[in-house]
Short mmCIF file of C-alpha atoms and ligand atoms in Angstrom, two decimals:
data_model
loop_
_atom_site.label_atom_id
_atom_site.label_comp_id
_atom_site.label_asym_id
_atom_site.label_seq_id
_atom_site.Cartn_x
_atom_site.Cartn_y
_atom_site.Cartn_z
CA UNK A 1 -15.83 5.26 8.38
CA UNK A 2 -12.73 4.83 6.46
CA UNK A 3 -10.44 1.32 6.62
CA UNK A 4 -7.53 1.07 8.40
CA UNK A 5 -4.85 -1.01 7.25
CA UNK A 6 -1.30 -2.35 7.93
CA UNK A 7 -0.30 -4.10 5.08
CA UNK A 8 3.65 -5.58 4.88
CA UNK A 9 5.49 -5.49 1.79
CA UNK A 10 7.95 -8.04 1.80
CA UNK A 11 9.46 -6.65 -1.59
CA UNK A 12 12.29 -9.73 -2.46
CA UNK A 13 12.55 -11.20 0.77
CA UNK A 14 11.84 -14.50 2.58
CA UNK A 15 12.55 -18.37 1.34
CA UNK A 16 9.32 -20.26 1.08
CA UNK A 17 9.30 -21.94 4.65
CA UNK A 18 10.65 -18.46 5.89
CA UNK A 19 7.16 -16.92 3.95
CA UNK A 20 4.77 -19.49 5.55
CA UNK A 21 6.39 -19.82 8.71
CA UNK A 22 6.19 -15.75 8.85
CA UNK A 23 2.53 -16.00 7.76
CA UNK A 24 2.18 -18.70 10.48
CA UNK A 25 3.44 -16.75 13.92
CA UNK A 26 1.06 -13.41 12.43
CA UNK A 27 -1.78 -15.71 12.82
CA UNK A 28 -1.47 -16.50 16.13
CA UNK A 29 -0.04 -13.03 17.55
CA UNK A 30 -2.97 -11.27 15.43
CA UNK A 31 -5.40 -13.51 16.99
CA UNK A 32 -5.64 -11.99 20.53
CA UNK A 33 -6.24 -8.30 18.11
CA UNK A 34 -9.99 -9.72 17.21
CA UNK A 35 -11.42 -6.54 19.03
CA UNK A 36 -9.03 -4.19 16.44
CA UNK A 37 -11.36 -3.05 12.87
CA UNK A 38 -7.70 -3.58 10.90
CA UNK A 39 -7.06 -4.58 7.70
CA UNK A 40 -3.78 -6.59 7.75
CA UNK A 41 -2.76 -7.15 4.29
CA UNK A 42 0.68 -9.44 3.60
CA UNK A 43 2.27 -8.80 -0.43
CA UNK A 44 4.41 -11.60 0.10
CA UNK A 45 6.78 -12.08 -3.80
CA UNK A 46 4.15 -13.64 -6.44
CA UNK A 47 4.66 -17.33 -6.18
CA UNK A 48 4.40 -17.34 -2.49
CA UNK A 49 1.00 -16.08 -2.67
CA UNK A 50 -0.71 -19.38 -3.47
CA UNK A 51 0.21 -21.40 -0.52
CA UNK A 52 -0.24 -18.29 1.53
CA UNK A 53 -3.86 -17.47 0.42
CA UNK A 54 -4.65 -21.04 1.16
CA UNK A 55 -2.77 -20.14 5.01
CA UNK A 56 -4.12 -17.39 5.85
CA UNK A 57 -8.16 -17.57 5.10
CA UNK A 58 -10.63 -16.09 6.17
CA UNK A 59 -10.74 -16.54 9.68
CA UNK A 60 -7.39 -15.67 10.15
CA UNK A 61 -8.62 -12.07 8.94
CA UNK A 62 -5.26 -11.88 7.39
CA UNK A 63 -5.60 -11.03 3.11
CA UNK A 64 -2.92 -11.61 0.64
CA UNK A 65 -2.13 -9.32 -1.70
CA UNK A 66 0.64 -8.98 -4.72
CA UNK A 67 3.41 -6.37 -5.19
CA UNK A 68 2.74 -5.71 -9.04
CA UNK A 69 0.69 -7.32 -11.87
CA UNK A 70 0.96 -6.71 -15.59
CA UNK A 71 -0.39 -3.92 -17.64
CA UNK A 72 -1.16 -6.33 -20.43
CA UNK A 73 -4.48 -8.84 -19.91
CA UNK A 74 -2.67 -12.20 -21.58
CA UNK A 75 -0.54 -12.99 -24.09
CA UNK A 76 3.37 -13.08 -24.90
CA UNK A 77 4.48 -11.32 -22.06
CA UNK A 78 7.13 -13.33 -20.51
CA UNK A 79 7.97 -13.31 -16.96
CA UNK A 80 4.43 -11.38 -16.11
CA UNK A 81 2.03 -11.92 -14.31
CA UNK A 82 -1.47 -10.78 -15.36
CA UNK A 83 -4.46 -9.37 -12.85
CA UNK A 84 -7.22 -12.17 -13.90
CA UNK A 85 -4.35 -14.70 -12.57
CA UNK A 86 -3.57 -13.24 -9.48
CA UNK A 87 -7.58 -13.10 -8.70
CA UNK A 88 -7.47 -17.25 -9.80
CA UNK A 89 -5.18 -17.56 -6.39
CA UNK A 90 -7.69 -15.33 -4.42
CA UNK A 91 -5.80 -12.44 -4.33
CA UNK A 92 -7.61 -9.33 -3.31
CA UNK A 93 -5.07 -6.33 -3.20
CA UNK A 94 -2.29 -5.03 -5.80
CA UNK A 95 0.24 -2.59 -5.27
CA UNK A 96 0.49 -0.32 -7.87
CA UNK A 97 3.61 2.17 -8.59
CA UNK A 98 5.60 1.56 -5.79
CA UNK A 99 8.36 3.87 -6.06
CA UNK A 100 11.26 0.96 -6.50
CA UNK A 101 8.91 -0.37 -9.86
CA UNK A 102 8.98 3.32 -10.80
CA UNK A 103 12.34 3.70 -10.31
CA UNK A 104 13.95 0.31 -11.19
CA UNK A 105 11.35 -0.86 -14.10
CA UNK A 106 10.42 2.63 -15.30
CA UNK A 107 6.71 2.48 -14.38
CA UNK A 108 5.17 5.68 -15.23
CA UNK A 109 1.88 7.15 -14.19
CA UNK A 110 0.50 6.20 -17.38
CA UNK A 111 1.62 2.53 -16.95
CA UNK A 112 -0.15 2.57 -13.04
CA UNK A 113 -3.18 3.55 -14.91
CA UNK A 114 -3.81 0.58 -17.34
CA UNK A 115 -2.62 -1.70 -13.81
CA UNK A 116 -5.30 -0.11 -11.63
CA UNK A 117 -7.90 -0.53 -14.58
CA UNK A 118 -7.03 -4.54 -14.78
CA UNK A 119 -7.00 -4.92 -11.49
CA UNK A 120 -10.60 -3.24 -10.70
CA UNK A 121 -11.68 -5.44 -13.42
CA UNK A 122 -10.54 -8.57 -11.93
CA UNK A 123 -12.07 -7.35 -8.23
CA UNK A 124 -8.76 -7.11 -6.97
CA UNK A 125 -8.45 -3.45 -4.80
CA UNK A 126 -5.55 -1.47 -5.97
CA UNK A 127 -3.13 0.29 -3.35
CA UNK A 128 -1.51 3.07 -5.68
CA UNK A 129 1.95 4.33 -4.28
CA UNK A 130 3.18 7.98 -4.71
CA UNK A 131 5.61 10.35 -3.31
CA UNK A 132 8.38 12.48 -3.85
CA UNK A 133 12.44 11.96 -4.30
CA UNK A 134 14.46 14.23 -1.97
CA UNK A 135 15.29 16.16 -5.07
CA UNK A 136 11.60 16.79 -5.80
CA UNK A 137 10.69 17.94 -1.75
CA UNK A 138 14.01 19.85 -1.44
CA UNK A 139 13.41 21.67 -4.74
CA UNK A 140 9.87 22.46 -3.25
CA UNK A 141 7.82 20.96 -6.27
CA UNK A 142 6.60 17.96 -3.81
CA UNK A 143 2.95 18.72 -4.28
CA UNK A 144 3.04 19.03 -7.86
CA UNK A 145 4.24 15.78 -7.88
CA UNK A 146 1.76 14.20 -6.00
CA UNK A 147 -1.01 15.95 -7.69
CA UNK A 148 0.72 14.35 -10.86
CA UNK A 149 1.21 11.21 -9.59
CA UNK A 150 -3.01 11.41 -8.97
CA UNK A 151 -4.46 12.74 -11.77
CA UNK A 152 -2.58 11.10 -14.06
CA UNK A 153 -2.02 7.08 -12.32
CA UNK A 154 -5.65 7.54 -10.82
CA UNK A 155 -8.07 10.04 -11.55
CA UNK A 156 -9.65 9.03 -14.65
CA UNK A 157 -11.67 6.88 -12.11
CA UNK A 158 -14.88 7.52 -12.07
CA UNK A 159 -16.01 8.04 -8.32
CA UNK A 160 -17.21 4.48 -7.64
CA UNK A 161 -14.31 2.59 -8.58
CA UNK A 162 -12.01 5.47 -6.95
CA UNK A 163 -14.17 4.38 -3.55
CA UNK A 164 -12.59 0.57 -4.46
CA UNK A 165 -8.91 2.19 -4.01
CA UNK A 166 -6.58 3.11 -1.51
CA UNK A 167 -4.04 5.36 -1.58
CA UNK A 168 -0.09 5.38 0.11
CA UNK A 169 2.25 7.90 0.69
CA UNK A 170 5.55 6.76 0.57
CA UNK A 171 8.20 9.94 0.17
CA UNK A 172 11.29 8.22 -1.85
CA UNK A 173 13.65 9.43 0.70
CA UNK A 174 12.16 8.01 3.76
CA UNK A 175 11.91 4.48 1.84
CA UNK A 176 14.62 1.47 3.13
CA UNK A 177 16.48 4.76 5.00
CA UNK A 178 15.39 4.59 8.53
CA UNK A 179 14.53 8.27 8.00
CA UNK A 180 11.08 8.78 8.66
CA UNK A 181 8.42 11.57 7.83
CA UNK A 182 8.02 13.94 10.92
CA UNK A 183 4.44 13.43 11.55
CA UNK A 184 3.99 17.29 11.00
CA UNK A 185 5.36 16.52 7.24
CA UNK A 186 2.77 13.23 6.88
CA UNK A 187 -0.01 14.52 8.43
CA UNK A 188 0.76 17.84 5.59
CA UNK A 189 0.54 16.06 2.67
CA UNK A 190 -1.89 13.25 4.00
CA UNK A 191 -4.53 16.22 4.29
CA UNK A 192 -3.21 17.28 1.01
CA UNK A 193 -3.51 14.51 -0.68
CA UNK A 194 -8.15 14.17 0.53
CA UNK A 195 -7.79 17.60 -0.38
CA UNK A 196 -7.09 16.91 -3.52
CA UNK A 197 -9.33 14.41 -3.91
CA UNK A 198 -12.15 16.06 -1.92
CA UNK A 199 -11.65 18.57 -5.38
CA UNK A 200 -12.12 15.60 -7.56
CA UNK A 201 -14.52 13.38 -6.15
CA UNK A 202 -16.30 15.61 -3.54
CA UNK A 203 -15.76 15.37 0.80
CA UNK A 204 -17.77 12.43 0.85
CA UNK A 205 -15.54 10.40 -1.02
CA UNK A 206 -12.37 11.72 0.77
CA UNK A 207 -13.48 11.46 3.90
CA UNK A 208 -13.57 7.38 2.83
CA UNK A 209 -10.04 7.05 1.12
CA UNK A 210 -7.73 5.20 3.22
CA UNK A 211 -4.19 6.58 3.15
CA UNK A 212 -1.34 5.01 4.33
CA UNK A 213 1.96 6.17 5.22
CA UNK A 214 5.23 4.26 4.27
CA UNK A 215 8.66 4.82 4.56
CA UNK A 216 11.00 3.33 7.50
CA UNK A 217 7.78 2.97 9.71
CA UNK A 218 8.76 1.03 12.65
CA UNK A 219 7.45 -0.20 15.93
CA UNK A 220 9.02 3.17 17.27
CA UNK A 221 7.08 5.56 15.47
CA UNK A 222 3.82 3.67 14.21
CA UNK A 223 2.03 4.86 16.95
CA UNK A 224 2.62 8.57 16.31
CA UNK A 225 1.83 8.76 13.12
CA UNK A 226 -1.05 6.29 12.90
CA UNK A 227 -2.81 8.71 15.59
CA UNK A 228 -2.33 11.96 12.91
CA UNK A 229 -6.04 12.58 11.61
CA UNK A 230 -5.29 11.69 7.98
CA UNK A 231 -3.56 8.82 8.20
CA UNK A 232 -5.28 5.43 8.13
CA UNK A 233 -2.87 3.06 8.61
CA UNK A 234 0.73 2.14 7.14
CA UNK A 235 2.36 0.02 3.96
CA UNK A 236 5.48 -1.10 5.92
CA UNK A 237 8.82 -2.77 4.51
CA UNK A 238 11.32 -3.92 6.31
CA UNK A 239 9.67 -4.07 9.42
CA UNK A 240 7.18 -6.62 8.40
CA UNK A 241 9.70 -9.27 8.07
CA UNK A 242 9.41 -9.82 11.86
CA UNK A 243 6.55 -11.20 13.52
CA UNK A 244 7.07 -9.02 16.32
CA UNK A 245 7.84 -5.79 15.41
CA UNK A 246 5.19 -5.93 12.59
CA UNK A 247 2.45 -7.07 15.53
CA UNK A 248 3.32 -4.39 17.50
CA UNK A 249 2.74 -2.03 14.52
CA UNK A 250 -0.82 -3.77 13.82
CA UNK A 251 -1.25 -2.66 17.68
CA UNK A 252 -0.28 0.99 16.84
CA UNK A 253 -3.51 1.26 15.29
CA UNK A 254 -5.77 3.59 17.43
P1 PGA B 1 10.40 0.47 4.39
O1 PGA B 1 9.62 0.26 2.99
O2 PGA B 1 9.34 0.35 5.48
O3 PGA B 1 11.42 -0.60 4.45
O4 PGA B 1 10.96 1.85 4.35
C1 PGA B 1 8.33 0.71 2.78
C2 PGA B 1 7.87 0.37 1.38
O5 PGA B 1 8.69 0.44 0.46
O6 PGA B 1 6.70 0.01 1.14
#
């Protein structure tokens, strides 16, 4: 049975007593969910994720995670932050490619590679973003790019560390816009996407692979698109700032 997940990506948001106070009111809403098999994963901005890894423990089956780490190990790299550090603060998930680092900070497929590698090193799980610009879908090459985005940001894995990864589908031009994917166009490239990797790593292993959806998911329309068969959960911005709306997407989950 494959994971499911809600994991909130704070991006550059939140002061630190906004971050742990946050952190704080999940805990108790997602307490009365102990019934519910779901991941929640927080990716609060790096140096939050100290204090909040000693917050939420455990028992408050809450993990942290980070938003990026380096693609270097050590060394004169300054302002980064390296994968063997983030798993010193007990991190145990890194996003990897998220399409405003691929955009913004020119992360290429290649660069995702040498992340995930690092961070399966360091027993931290990578959550490798892909997904198409507008551009991209309306010029019909979408699932070229995806199959891109894979092969070349992920499938040099060999098929036990691919079983350590997850993967999230995040179309550019649903991202920040309050446009969301119909669930007829998720659920498409969700089952394209453990297609694809059904041809790469076999059924067994696809049928394993968590995929999330992200991109303006909401309180409004978790529910119908965490029911489509291929989707396992959701990587959610902007709604995860609130402990509300963000509980109520945790309870989305079938
Ligand atoms: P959004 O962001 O939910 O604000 O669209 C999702 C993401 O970028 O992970």
């Amino acid at each position: 049975m494959r994971k499911k997940i809600v994991a909130g990506n704070w991006k550059m948001n939140l002061l630190k007593e906004e971050a742990q106070a946050l952190t704080a009111e999940l805990i108790g809403m997602i307490k009365d969910e102990e019934s519910r098999p779901v991941n929640v994963i927080l990716f609060p901005p790096f140096i939050y994720i100290n204090a909040l890894t000693q917050q939420a423990n455990a028992e408050t089956r809450i993990s942290i995670g980070a938003q990026n780490c380096s693609d270097k190990l050590s060394g004169a790299y300054t302002g980064e932050v390296s994968a063997p550090m983030l798993a010193s603060l007990g991190c145990k998930y890194v996003l990897v490619g998220h399409s405003e680092r691929r955009s913004y900070y020119g992360e290429t497929n290649q660069s995702c590679a040498t992340k995930i590698d690092l961070a399966l090193q360091n027993n931290i799980s990578p959550i490798y973003c892909i997904g198409e610009t507008l551009n991209e879908r309306e010029s019909g090459i979408h699932f070229d790019i995806l199959k891109k985005q894979l092969e070349e940001g992920i499938f040099y894995l060999n098929k036990e560390d691919f079983s350590k990864c997850i993967i999230a589908y995040e179309p550019v031009w649903a991202i920040g816009t309050g446009k969301t994917a119909s669930s007829d166009q998720a659920q498409e490239i969700h089952k394209f996407i453990r297609q694809t990797v059904a041809a790469k790593y076999g059924n067994e292993t696809a049928e394993n692979c968590s995929i999330l959806y992200g991109g303006s998911c909401n309180d409004q329309n978790a529910k119908e698109l965490f029911n489509l068969p291929d989707v396992d959960g959701g990587l959610i911005g902007g709604a995860s700032l609130k402990s509300r709306s963000f509980t109520n997407i945790i309870k989305s989950l079938p």
